[in-house]
Coordinates of C-alpha atoms in Angstrom, one line a residue:
Chain B
M25 CA -79.3 37.1 41.5
R26 CA -78.6 40.5 43.1
A27 CA -81.3 43.0 43.3
P28 CA -80.8 45.9 40.8
T29 CA -81.2 48.5 43.6
A30 CA -78.2 47.0 45.5
R31 CA -76.1 47.3 42.4
A32 CA -77.1 50.9 41.8
V33 CA -75.8 52.0 45.2
R34 CA -72.4 50.4 44.7
R35 CA -69.6 52.2 43.0
P36 CA -69.6 51.6 39.3
R37 CA -67.3 48.9 38.2
G38 CA -64.5 49.5 35.7
P39 CA -62.3 52.6 35.3
L40 CA -63.4 55.9 36.6
P41 CA -64.1 58.6 34.0
A42 CA -60.7 59.7 32.6
N43 CA -60.8 63.2 34.1
V44 CA -61.5 61.9 37.6
Q45 CA -58.8 59.3 37.3
K46 CA -56.3 61.9 36.1
R47 CA -57.1 64.3 38.9
A48 CA -56.8 61.6 41.6
R49 CA -53.5 60.4 40.1
S50 CA -51.9 63.8 39.8
R51 CA -52.6 64.5 43.4
L52 CA -51.0 61.3 44.6
F53 CA -48.3 60.9 42.0
P54 CA -47.8 64.1 40.1
Q55 CA -45.0 62.5 38.1
Q56 CA -47.0 59.5 37.0
A57 CA -49.9 61.6 35.9
R58 CA -47.8 63.4 33.4
I59 CA -46.3 60.2 32.0
G60 CA -49.4 58.1 32.1
R61 CA -51.7 60.7 30.6
T62 CA -52.6 58.7 27.5
R63 CA -51.7 55.3 28.8
R64 CA -53.9 52.5 27.9
A65 CA -54.4 49.5 30.1
R66 CA -52.3 47.2 28.1
G67 CA -50.3 48.3 25.1
V68 CA -46.9 49.5 24.1
L69 CA -45.4 51.9 26.7
I70 CA -41.9 52.3 25.3
R71 CA -41.2 52.2 21.6
I72 CA -37.6 52.0 20.6
D73 CA -37.5 53.0 17.0
S74 CA -34.5 51.9 14.9
V75 CA -32.0 53.2 17.5
T76 CA -28.3 53.2 16.9
K77 CA -25.5 54.2 19.3
R78 CA -22.2 54.8 17.7
Y79 CA -19.3 56.0 19.8
P80 CA -16.8 58.6 18.4
D81 CA -14.2 55.8 18.0
G82 CA -16.5 54.1 15.6
T83 CA -17.7 51.3 18.0
V84 CA -21.3 50.5 17.4
A85 CA -22.9 49.5 20.7
V86 CA -26.5 49.3 19.4
D87 CA -27.3 48.8 15.8
R88 CA -30.7 49.9 14.4
L89 CA -32.6 48.3 17.3
S90 CA -36.4 48.4 17.3
L91 CA -38.4 47.1 20.2
E92 CA -41.9 47.6 21.5
I93 CA -41.9 47.2 25.2
P94 CA -45.4 46.3 26.4
D95 CA -47.1 48.0 29.3
R96 CA -47.2 46.4 32.7
S97 CA -45.0 43.4 32.0
I98 CA -41.4 42.4 32.4
T99 CA -39.3 42.8 29.2
V100 CA -35.9 41.2 29.5
L101 CA -32.9 42.3 27.4
V102 CA -30.4 39.4 27.4
G103 CA -27.2 38.7 25.5
P104 CA -23.5 38.2 25.9
S105 CA -21.3 41.1 27.1
G106 CA -20.9 43.7 24.4
C107 CA -24.3 43.2 23.0
G108 CA -25.5 46.7 23.9
K109 CA -28.1 45.6 26.4
T110 CA -27.0 48.1 29.1
T111 CA -26.5 50.8 26.5
T112 CA -30.1 50.2 25.3
L113 CA -31.4 50.4 28.9
R114 CA -29.5 53.6 29.5
M115 CA -30.9 55.2 26.4
I116 CA -34.4 54.9 27.8
N117 CA -33.6 57.3 30.7
R118 CA -31.2 59.3 28.5
M119 CA -28.0 58.4 30.4
V120 CA -26.8 57.6 27.0
E121 CA -28.1 59.5 24.0
P122 CA -28.8 57.6 20.8
T123 CA -26.8 58.6 17.7
E124 CA -29.8 57.8 15.4
G125 CA -33.4 56.8 15.9
S126 CA -35.8 57.8 18.6
I127 CA -37.4 56.4 21.8
L128 CA -41.1 57.1 22.5
L129 CA -42.5 56.8 26.0
D130 CA -46.3 56.5 25.8
G131 CA -46.2 58.0 22.4
R132 CA -44.0 61.0 23.2
D133 CA -40.4 61.4 22.3
I134 CA -38.4 61.1 25.6
R135 CA -36.4 64.2 24.5
Q136 CA -39.6 66.4 24.9
Q137 CA -39.3 66.7 28.6
P138 CA -36.5 67.9 30.9
V139 CA -34.0 65.0 31.4
N140 CA -34.3 65.0 35.2
T141 CA -38.1 65.0 35.1
L142 CA -37.9 62.0 32.8
R143 CA -35.4 60.2 35.1
R144 CA -37.5 60.8 38.2
S145 CA -40.4 59.1 36.5
M146 CA -38.4 55.9 36.0
G147 CA -37.1 53.8 38.8
Y148 CA -33.5 52.5 38.3
V149 CA -32.0 49.5 39.9
I150 CA -28.3 48.7 39.4
Q151 CA -25.8 46.0 40.1
N152 CA -24.4 46.3 43.6
A153 CA -27.4 48.5 44.4
G154 CA -25.4 51.7 44.2
L155 CA -26.8 52.9 47.5
F156 CA -25.8 56.2 49.0
Q157 CA -23.4 54.9 51.7
H158 CA -23.7 58.2 53.7
R159 CA -27.5 58.0 54.1
T160 CA -29.6 55.7 56.2
I161 CA -31.7 53.0 54.5
L162 CA -34.9 55.1 55.1
D163 CA -33.3 58.2 53.5
N164 CA -31.9 56.2 50.6
I165 CA -35.4 55.0 49.8
A166 CA -36.9 58.5 50.2
T167 CA -34.4 60.0 47.7
V168 CA -36.6 60.4 44.7
P169 CA -39.7 61.6 46.6
R170 CA -37.5 64.2 48.2
L171 CA -36.2 65.2 44.8
L172 CA -39.8 65.6 43.7
G173 CA -40.4 68.0 46.5
W174 CA -42.2 65.8 49.0
T175 CA -41.9 66.8 52.7
K176 CA -39.3 64.9 54.7
Q177 CA -42.1 63.4 56.8
K178 CA -44.2 62.2 53.8
A179 CA -41.2 60.8 52.0
R180 CA -40.0 58.9 55.0
A181 CA -43.5 57.5 55.6
R182 CA -43.6 56.3 52.0
A183 CA -40.1 54.8 52.4
A184 CA -41.2 52.9 55.5
E185 CA -44.1 51.5 53.5
L186 CA -41.8 50.3 50.8
M187 CA -39.4 48.6 53.2
E188 CA -42.3 46.4 54.2
R189 CA -43.3 45.8 50.5
V190 CA -39.9 44.5 49.6
G191 CA -39.5 42.4 52.7
L192 CA -37.1 44.5 54.8
D193 CA -37.3 44.5 58.6
S194 CA -38.3 48.0 59.8
A195 CA -35.5 47.8 62.3
L196 CA -33.1 48.4 59.4
A197 CA -34.5 51.8 58.7
K198 CA -31.9 53.7 60.7
R199 CA -29.0 51.6 59.6
Y200 CA -26.4 52.5 57.0
P201 CA -25.8 50.5 53.8
Y202 CA -22.5 48.9 55.1
Q203 CA -24.5 47.2 57.9
L204 CA -26.6 45.3 55.4
S205 CA -25.9 42.1 53.4
G206 CA -25.7 42.2 49.6
G207 CA -29.2 40.8 49.3
Q208 CA -30.7 43.3 51.7
Q209 CA -28.9 46.2 49.9
Q210 CA -30.4 45.0 46.6
R211 CA -33.9 45.0 48.2
V212 CA -33.2 48.6 49.3
G213 CA -32.2 49.3 45.7
V214 CA -35.6 48.0 44.5
A215 CA -37.5 49.9 47.2
R216 CA -35.6 53.1 46.3
A217 CA -36.6 52.7 42.7
L218 CA -40.2 52.2 43.5
A219 CA -40.4 55.0 46.0
A220 CA -42.1 57.6 43.8
D221 CA -44.3 55.0 42.2
P222 CA -42.9 55.4 38.7
P223 CA -44.7 53.6 35.9
V224 CA -41.4 52.4 34.5
L225 CA -38.7 50.4 36.3
L226 CA -35.3 50.0 34.6
M227 CA -33.2 47.2 36.1
D228 CA -29.5 46.7 35.1
E229 CA -28.3 43.3 36.1
P230 CA -29.7 44.0 39.5
F231 CA -29.2 40.5 40.9
S232 CA -25.9 39.4 39.3
A233 CA -23.7 40.2 42.2
V234 CA -25.4 38.1 44.9
D235 CA -25.1 34.4 45.5
P236 CA -27.5 32.0 43.7
V237 CA -29.8 31.3 46.8
V238 CA -30.3 35.0 47.5
R239 CA -30.7 35.7 43.8
K240 CA -33.6 33.2 43.6
G241 CA -35.2 34.9 46.6
L242 CA -34.9 38.3 45.0
Q243 CA -36.3 37.0 41.7
D244 CA -39.3 35.5 43.4
E245 CA -39.8 38.7 45.3
L246 CA -39.6 40.8 42.1
L247 CA -42.3 38.6 40.5
R248 CA -44.5 38.9 43.6
I249 CA -44.1 42.7 43.7
Q250 CA -44.8 42.9 39.9
D251 CA -48.0 40.9 40.5
E252 CA -49.1 43.6 43.0
L253 CA -47.9 46.7 41.2
G254 CA -47.9 45.9 37.5
K255 CA -45.0 48.1 36.5
T256 CA -43.5 48.3 33.0
I257 CA -40.1 46.7 33.8
V258 CA -37.1 46.6 31.5
F259 CA -34.7 44.1 32.9
V260 CA -31.1 43.6 31.7
T261 CA -29.2 40.4 32.4
H262 CA -26.6 38.1 30.8
D263 CA -28.2 35.1 32.5
I264 CA -30.6 33.3 30.2
D265 CA -32.2 31.4 33.0
E266 CA -33.0 34.6 34.8
A267 CA -34.4 36.0 31.5
I268 CA -36.7 33.0 31.0
K269 CA -37.8 33.0 34.6
L270 CA -38.7 36.7 34.8
G271 CA -39.5 37.8 31.3
T272 CA -43.0 38.2 29.9
K273 CA -41.0 38.8 26.7
V274 CA -37.3 38.3 26.1
A275 CA -35.2 40.2 23.7
V276 CA -32.0 38.3 22.8
L277 CA -29.3 40.7 21.6
R278 CA -26.2 39.6 19.8
T279 CA -22.7 41.2 19.9
G280 CA -22.7 44.4 18.0
G281 CA -26.1 45.4 19.4
R282 CA -28.4 43.7 17.0
L283 CA -31.7 42.1 17.9
A284 CA -31.6 38.3 17.4
Q285 CA -35.1 37.5 18.6
F286 CA -37.9 39.1 20.6
A287 CA -40.4 36.6 21.9
P288 CA -42.1 35.2 25.0
P289 CA -39.7 32.7 26.8
A290 CA -41.7 29.6 25.8
E291 CA -41.5 30.5 22.1
L292 CA -37.8 31.3 22.5
L293 CA -37.2 27.8 23.8
S294 CA -39.4 26.0 21.2
A295 CA -38.5 28.0 18.2
P296 CA -35.1 29.8 18.4
A297 CA -34.7 32.2 15.5
D298 CA -31.2 31.1 14.5
L299 CA -28.1 29.3 15.6
F300 CA -26.9 32.2 17.8
V301 CA -30.1 32.1 19.9
E302 CA -30.0 28.3 20.0
D303 CA -26.4 28.4 21.3
F304 CA -27.2 31.1 23.8
L305 CA -30.1 29.1 25.2
G306 CA -27.8 26.3 26.0
A307 CA -27.8 22.6 25.4
D308 CA -30.8 21.8 27.6
R309 CA -33.4 24.1 26.2
G310 CA -35.7 21.2 25.5
I311 CA -35.7 20.3 29.2
R312 CA -36.1 23.9 30.2
R313 CA -39.0 24.4 27.9
L314 CA -40.9 21.8 29.9
S315 CA -41.2 24.4 32.7
F316 CA -43.9 26.0 30.6
F317 CA -46.1 22.8 30.5
P318 CA -48.2 22.1 33.6
A319 CA -48.0 18.7 35.2
A320 CA -51.7 18.9 36.1
G321 CA -52.8 16.6 33.2
L322 CA -50.5 13.7 33.9
E323 CA -52.2 10.3 34.2
L324 CA -51.1 9.1 37.6
E325 CA -51.2 5.5 38.8
T326 CA -52.3 4.6 42.3
A327 CA -51.9 0.8 42.0
P328 CA -48.2 0.7 42.9
V329 CA -48.8 2.6 46.2
V330 CA -49.1 0.7 49.5
P331 CA -49.3 2.0 53.0
I332 CA -46.6 0.7 55.4
D333 CA -49.3 -1.1 57.5
A334 CA -50.7 -3.0 54.5
D335 CA -51.5 -6.7 55.0
A336 CA -50.0 -9.5 52.9
G337 CA -53.1 -9.8 50.7
E338 CA -52.9 -6.1 49.8
I339 CA -49.3 -6.4 48.9
A340 CA -49.9 -9.5 46.8
S341 CA -52.7 -7.9 44.9
R342 CA -50.3 -5.2 43.7
A343 CA -47.4 -7.4 42.9
A344 CA -47.8 -6.9 39.2
A345 CA -45.9 -3.7 39.3
P346 CA -42.1 -3.9 39.2
Y347 CA -41.8 -1.6 42.2
L348 CA -44.2 -0.5 45.0
L349 CA -44.1 2.9 46.7
V350 CA -44.4 2.5 50.5
T351 CA -46.1 5.4 52.3
D352 CA -46.6 6.1 56.0
P353 CA -50.1 5.7 57.4
D354 CA -50.9 9.4 56.4
G355 CA -49.9 8.7 52.8
R356 CA -46.5 10.5 52.9
P357 CA -44.0 8.7 50.6
L358 CA -41.3 6.7 52.4
G359 CA -39.5 4.8 49.5
W360 CA -39.7 2.2 46.8
S361 CA -39.4 -1.6 47.2
E362 CA -39.7 -4.6 44.9
P363 CA -43.0 -6.4 45.8
D364 CA -41.4 -9.7 46.8
K365 CA -39.1 -8.0 49.3
L366 CA -42.0 -6.6 51.2
T367 CA -43.2 -8.5 54.3
A368 CA -46.5 -7.4 55.6
G369 CA -46.3 -5.9 59.1
A370 CA -42.5 -5.9 59.1
V371 CA -41.3 -3.4 56.5
D372 CA -37.8 -2.2 57.2
R373 CA -37.7 1.5 56.3
E374 CA -33.9 1.4 55.9
Q375 CA -34.2 -1.1 53.1
L376 CA -36.5 1.1 51.0
L377 CA -35.1 2.8 47.9
D378 CA -35.0 6.6 47.9
H379 CA -38.2 8.1 46.2
G380 CA -36.5 11.2 44.9
R381 CA -38.1 14.6 45.0
P382 CA -41.9 14.4 44.7
F383 CA -43.8 16.9 42.5
V384 CA -47.1 18.6 43.1
P385 CA -49.2 18.2 39.9
A386 CA -51.4 21.2 40.7
T387 CA -48.5 23.7 40.7
D388 CA -45.4 22.1 39.2
S389 CA -44.4 21.7 35.6
L390 CA -43.6 18.7 33.5
R391 CA -39.9 19.6 34.1
T392 CA -40.3 19.0 37.8
A393 CA -42.2 15.8 37.2
L394 CA -39.5 14.5 34.7
D395 CA -36.8 15.6 37.1
G396 CA -38.4 13.5 39.9
A397 CA -38.6 10.5 37.6
V398 CA -35.0 10.9 36.5
L399 CA -33.7 11.2 40.0
S400 CA -35.6 8.2 41.3
P401 CA -33.7 4.9 41.1
T402 CA -36.8 3.2 39.9
G403 CA -37.5 5.7 37.1
W404 CA -40.9 6.5 38.6
A405 CA -41.8 10.0 40.0
V406 CA -44.0 10.5 43.0
A407 CA -46.8 13.0 42.9
V408 CA -48.0 14.5 46.2
D409 CA -50.7 17.1 47.2
G410 CA -50.0 20.4 48.9
E411 CA -49.6 18.6 52.3
G412 CA -47.1 16.1 51.0
R413 CA -49.5 13.1 50.8
T414 CA -49.0 10.8 47.9
V415 CA -51.7 11.1 45.1
G416 CA -50.0 8.7 42.7
V417 CA -46.9 7.7 40.8
I418 CA -45.9 8.0 37.2
S419 CA -43.1 6.4 35.1
Q420 CA -40.6 8.2 32.8
Q421 CA -42.3 6.6 29.8
V422 CA -45.7 8.0 30.6
I423 CA -44.2 11.5 31.3
G424 CA -42.4 11.1 27.9
E425 CA -45.7 10.5 26.2
A426 CA -47.2 13.5 27.9
I427 CA -44.3 15.6 26.7
R428 CA -44.8 14.5 23.1
D429 CA -48.6 15.3 23.4
A430 CA -47.9 18.7 24.8
H431 CA -45.5 19.5 22.0
S432 CA -47.9 18.4 19.3
R433 CA -50.7 20.5 20.9
V434 CA -48.4 23.5 20.8
A435 CA -47.6 22.7 17.1
E436 CA -51.3 22.4 16.3
R437 CA -52.0 25.7 17.9
A438 CA -49.2 27.4 16.0
D439 CA -50.5 25.9 12.8
A440 CA -54.0 27.1 13.5
K441 CA -52.7 30.5 14.2
A442 CA -50.7 30.6 11.0
G443 CA -53.9 29.6 9.2
R444 CA -52.5 26.3 7.8
Chain C
M30 CA 13.4 84.0 87.8
S31 CA 9.9 84.6 86.5
G32 CA 7.3 81.9 86.1
F33 CA 7.1 79.5 83.2
F34 CA 4.1 81.3 81.7
D35 CA 5.3 84.9 82.4
L36 CA 6.4 86.3 79.1
P37 CA 8.7 89.2 78.3
S38 CA 6.7 92.4 77.5
D39 CA 8.1 92.8 74.0
L40 CA 5.9 89.8 73.0
Q41 CA 3.0 92.2 73.6
H42 CA 0.7 89.3 74.6
S43 CA -0.1 87.1 77.5
Y44 CA 0.6 83.4 77.1
L45 CA -3.0 82.7 76.3
G46 CA -3.1 85.7 74.0
L47 CA -0.2 84.1 72.1
V48 CA -2.0 80.8 71.9
G49 CA -5.1 82.5 70.5
L50 CA -3.0 84.4 68.0
H51 CA -1.1 81.3 67.0
L52 CA -4.3 79.4 66.3
R53 CA -5.7 82.2 64.3
E54 CA -2.5 82.5 62.2
A55 CA -2.4 78.8 61.7
L56 CA -6.1 78.0 61.1
L57 CA -7.2 80.9 58.9
P58 CA -4.8 79.9 56.1
V59 CA -6.0 76.3 56.2
L60 CA -9.6 77.5 55.9
A61 CA -8.7 79.8 53.0
G62 CA -6.8 76.8 51.5
L63 CA -9.9 74.6 51.8
I64 CA -12.1 77.3 50.2
V65 CA -9.7 77.5 47.3
S66 CA -9.1 73.8 47.0
L67 CA -12.8 72.7 46.7
P68 CA -13.5 74.4 43.3
V69 CA -9.9 73.7 42.1
A70 CA -10.3 70.0 43.0
Q71 CA -13.7 69.9 41.3
L72 CA -12.2 71.3 38.1
C73 CA -9.5 68.6 38.3
V74 CA -12.2 65.9 38.7
R75 CA -14.3 67.3 35.9
F76 CA -11.4 67.9 33.5
R77 CA -8.9 65.2 34.2
W78 CA -6.1 66.8 32.1
I79 CA -5.7 69.8 34.3
Y80 CA -5.0 67.7 37.4
P81 CA -1.3 66.9 36.7
P82 CA -0.4 70.6 36.0
V83 CA -2.4 71.7 39.1
L84 CA -0.5 69.2 41.2
G85 CA 2.8 70.5 39.7
V86 CA 1.9 74.1 40.6
T87 CA 1.0 73.3 44.1
T88 CA 4.2 71.3 44.6
V89 CA 6.3 74.1 43.3
L90 CA 4.5 76.5 45.6
Y91 CA 5.3 74.2 48.5
A92 CA 8.9 74.1 47.5
I93 CA 9.3 77.9 47.7
P94 CA 10.8 78.8 51.2
S95 CA 8.5 81.0 53.3
L96 CA 11.4 83.5 53.6
A97 CA 11.2 84.1 49.9
F98 CA 7.4 84.6 50.1
F99 CA 8.0 87.1 52.9
V100 CA 10.5 89.2 50.9
V101 CA 7.9 89.6 48.1
L102 CA 4.8 89.9 50.3
I103 CA 6.2 92.5 52.7
D104 CA 6.0 95.0 49.8
Y105 CA 2.2 94.5 49.7
F106 CA 1.1 93.6 53.3
G107 CA 4.1 94.9 55.4
Q108 CA 5.3 93.0 58.4
S109 CA 1.8 91.7 59.2
E110 CA 0.0 88.5 59.9
T111 CA -1.3 88.5 56.4
T112 CA 2.3 88.2 55.1
V113 CA 2.7 85.1 57.3
M114 CA -0.7 83.6 56.4
V115 CA -0.6 83.9 52.6
P116 CA 2.3 81.4 52.2
L117 CA 0.7 79.0 54.7
A118 CA -2.5 79.0 52.8
L119 CA -0.6 78.3 49.6
Y120 CA 1.3 75.4 51.3
S121 CA -2.0 73.8 52.4
L122 CA -3.0 73.4 48.8
V123 CA -0.4 70.7 48.1
V124 CA -2.2 68.5 50.6
L125 CA -5.8 69.6 50.3
V126 CA -6.2 69.5 46.5
P127 CA -5.2 65.8 46.1
A128 CA -7.1 64.9 49.2
I129 CA -10.3 66.3 47.8
V130 CA -9.7 64.9 44.3
D131 CA -9.1 61.4 45.7
G132 CA -12.1 61.7 48.0
V133 CA -14.5 62.8 45.2
R134 CA -13.1 60.1 42.9
S135 CA -13.5 57.4 45.6
V136 CA -17.3 57.6 45.2
P137 CA -18.2 54.3 43.6
P138 CA -19.3 54.6 39.9
E139 CA -22.5 52.7 40.6
T140 CA -23.4 55.3 43.2
L141 CA -22.9 58.1 40.7
A142 CA -24.8 56.2 38.1
A143 CA -27.7 55.7 40.5
A144 CA -27.7 59.4 41.4
Q145 CA -27.7 60.4 37.8
A146 CA -30.5 57.9 37.0
M147 CA -32.6 59.2 39.8
G148 CA -32.5 62.7 38.4
F149 CA -29.8 64.5 40.4
G150 CA -28.5 67.5 38.6
P151 CA -24.7 68.0 38.6
V152 CA -24.8 70.6 41.4
R153 CA -27.1 68.5 43.6
R154 CA -25.0 65.5 42.9
Y155 CA -21.8 67.2 44.0
L156 CA -23.3 68.7 47.2
Q157 CA -25.5 65.8 48.2
V158 CA -23.5 62.8 47.1
Q159 CA -19.9 63.4 46.1
L160 CA -18.9 65.9 48.8
P161 CA -20.4 64.0 51.8
I162 CA -18.8 60.8 50.6
A163 CA -15.5 62.6 50.2
V164 CA -15.6 63.9 53.8
P165 CA -13.2 61.3 55.3
A166 CA -10.6 62.0 52.7
I167 CA -11.0 65.7 53.0
I168 CA -10.6 65.6 56.8
A169 CA -7.5 63.4 56.4
G170 CA -6.0 66.1 54.3
L171 CA -7.1 68.8 56.7
R172 CA -5.4 67.0 59.6
V173 CA -2.0 67.1 57.8
A174 CA -2.5 70.7 56.6
T175 CA -3.6 71.9 60.0
V176 CA -0.8 70.3 62.0
S177 CA 1.9 71.5 59.5
S178 CA 0.4 75.0 59.5
I179 CA 0.5 75.1 63.3
S180 CA 4.2 74.3 63.3
L181 CA 5.0 76.6 60.4
V182 CA 3.5 79.7 61.9
S183 CA 6.6 80.1 64.0
V184 CA 8.7 81.2 61.1
G185 CA 6.7 84.5 61.3
M186 CA 9.2 85.6 63.9
L187 CA 11.6 86.2 61.1
I188 CA 9.7 89.2 60.0
G189 CA 9.5 90.6 63.5
N190 CA 7.1 89.4 66.1
Q191 CA 4.6 87.7 63.7
G192 CA 5.3 84.2 64.6
A193 CA 3.0 84.0 67.6
L194 CA 4.3 81.3 69.9
G195 CA 7.4 81.2 67.6
N196 CA 8.3 84.6 68.9
M197 CA 9.1 83.1 72.2
L198 CA 12.0 81.2 70.6
Y199 CA 13.6 84.5 69.6
D200 CA 13.1 85.9 73.1
A201 CA 14.6 82.8 74.6
Q202 CA 17.8 83.6 72.8
T203 CA 17.7 87.3 73.5
Y204 CA 17.1 87.0 77.2
E205 CA 18.9 83.7 77.6
R206 CA 15.7 82.1 79.1
S207 CA 15.7 78.6 77.7
A208 CA 12.4 77.9 79.5
L209 CA 10.7 80.2 76.9
A210 CA 12.0 77.9 74.1
V211 CA 10.8 74.8 75.9
N212 CA 7.4 76.4 76.6
S213 CA 7.1 77.4 72.9
V214 CA 7.9 74.0 71.5
L215 CA 5.7 72.2 74.0
T216 CA 2.8 74.5 73.5
I217 CA 3.0 74.2 69.7
G218 CA 3.2 70.4 70.0
V219 CA 0.2 70.3 72.3
L220 CA -1.8 72.6 70.0
G221 CA -1.0 70.3 67.1
V222 CA -2.2 67.2 68.9
L223 CA -5.4 69.0 70.1
A224 CA -6.2 70.3 66.7
D225 CA -5.7 66.9 65.2
G226 CA -8.0 65.4 67.9
V227 CA -10.7 67.9 67.2
L228 CA -10.6 67.0 63.5
V229 CA -10.8 63.3 64.2
L230 CA -13.9 64.1 66.4
V231 CA -15.4 66.1 63.6
R232 CA -15.0 63.3 61.2
L233 CA -16.6 60.8 63.6
L234 CA -19.6 63.2 64.0
L235 CA -19.9 63.8 60.2
T236 CA -19.6 60.1 59.1
P237 CA -21.8 57.9 61.2
W238 CA -22.1 55.9 58.0
M239 CA -18.5 54.6 58.0
P240 CA -17.8 51.1 59.2
R241 CA -16.2 51.4 62.7
K242 CA -13.5 49.1 63.9
G243 CA -14.9 46.5 66.3
A244 CA -18.5 47.0 65.1
G245 CA -19.2 44.1 62.9
R246 CA -22.0 43.8 60.3

């Protein structure tokens, strides 16, 4: 136990008194201080209150939409084209004004402050990045700080810091947008949106125009940045996979701008509200839902695993299994073989059956485990540790039982919650 | 026989003096045209419906012969440089207005949306985003307007000695010195090429952000 005197000297844990915090914040980020004045640690930051957008020609883009966007999390708006997701996003920074209803930011109507002050307090990332082609990368990122009246030097220093944060080489600072790849431009777009440290980040299909490999990288990067910064992000996409991967909560909108379902991704997959949501989730939502169940609890078998230098007795002792996994002396999987085709001391690596993609129980999900089993010609998946050494194998049947168990546990929890 | 660059005294200028006068009479109208075109073009971008009529007016102005302008303008400005420069300025509009409109419209919509979303007001957005991105198109227009203005100044000789280098053509006839005509035409040609070159250089300096030929990604 720590001596009480030692604790007394240290700075008190927990938040600083509100007035101190406010002063410190307003010095560093004057904008945020104004927005975040009454912000709680976790609550509702943006409240969209039965908002309708009707255009003069009678088209209804958004129809009586109400959403509570939680603080410090990623809320994804997803739906087919024409569902009003971009319109909704643009109403939050008043690029589109609602016909009816109101939007509250931290309890205050967004119409209560000058529109450009509001916009400078919200980062905005757009498809194709929308960079200023006539400005260097550094100056692109420094845009909002400059608008807020920072000195050129301070704004550029901040921009350089952000380039690092989003994983851009500092050598790109003096380049112009045309000299960057699509993925790099999109990183600049994210850095530019974060430059003035706004509490809110609006992202309008930011990753749809880049190829799938780059997109995955950008998504992972966004999740990493979000872990570090804890922004309130509203993210628009038409890609349900992206929504499920990124969203803390996902709002599915249907054509005509009506909310179909607003739920965490796992709940969306397990209990779609209606046929539209079910259709939109696609045919393999059951498989995708497995991403939310950890593979850590799987009962692995070690009996069917033999090292390549095993002797005849050891092979014979394991011959009960239909297939044996042969590993190298360090335990890395090499491939499957039927027991009677294995000759001690003379295993032909070429003759082994492919072992498919192994999964890591500690970090992977049941989906990855099942995928490994399905891909394996023997129907068995290989589990490895972080270094790639075999820790066990598991059959499709056992994974199937684990899936049924996981489902019933979720159902029990839901029942308990509902008080049944 | 006097030298190639010795001019008759009725031209009232040395050779270099005429060159300077020519450039002034040619470039001031283009500058005036640019100053008028910028707000006109911005109105055309802002209110799309006025663009076709504006184009119509500038085209009609361009179709009016300079002689006709002179007849009217002499009543106000006399046989002066101004009388020569006013029609030249009006002619430049037919090139400059569409060039600026196209340039400003060439700004990608997502760039404009990004600017709006970041909190640029309309004036700042025009000056800091639209205009800089329109520079290549504007300079392309300026090149045409400038070169055409440099050649058109010569007609000023019709109202008596206001055509700068063009006046040499008249003297070539009067004094039967064909070398004067050759000199006039060559000099005007060289001035045109030089002015064009200067504008290309200006564009290169103003737009380091444009992809250059030969310089890959």
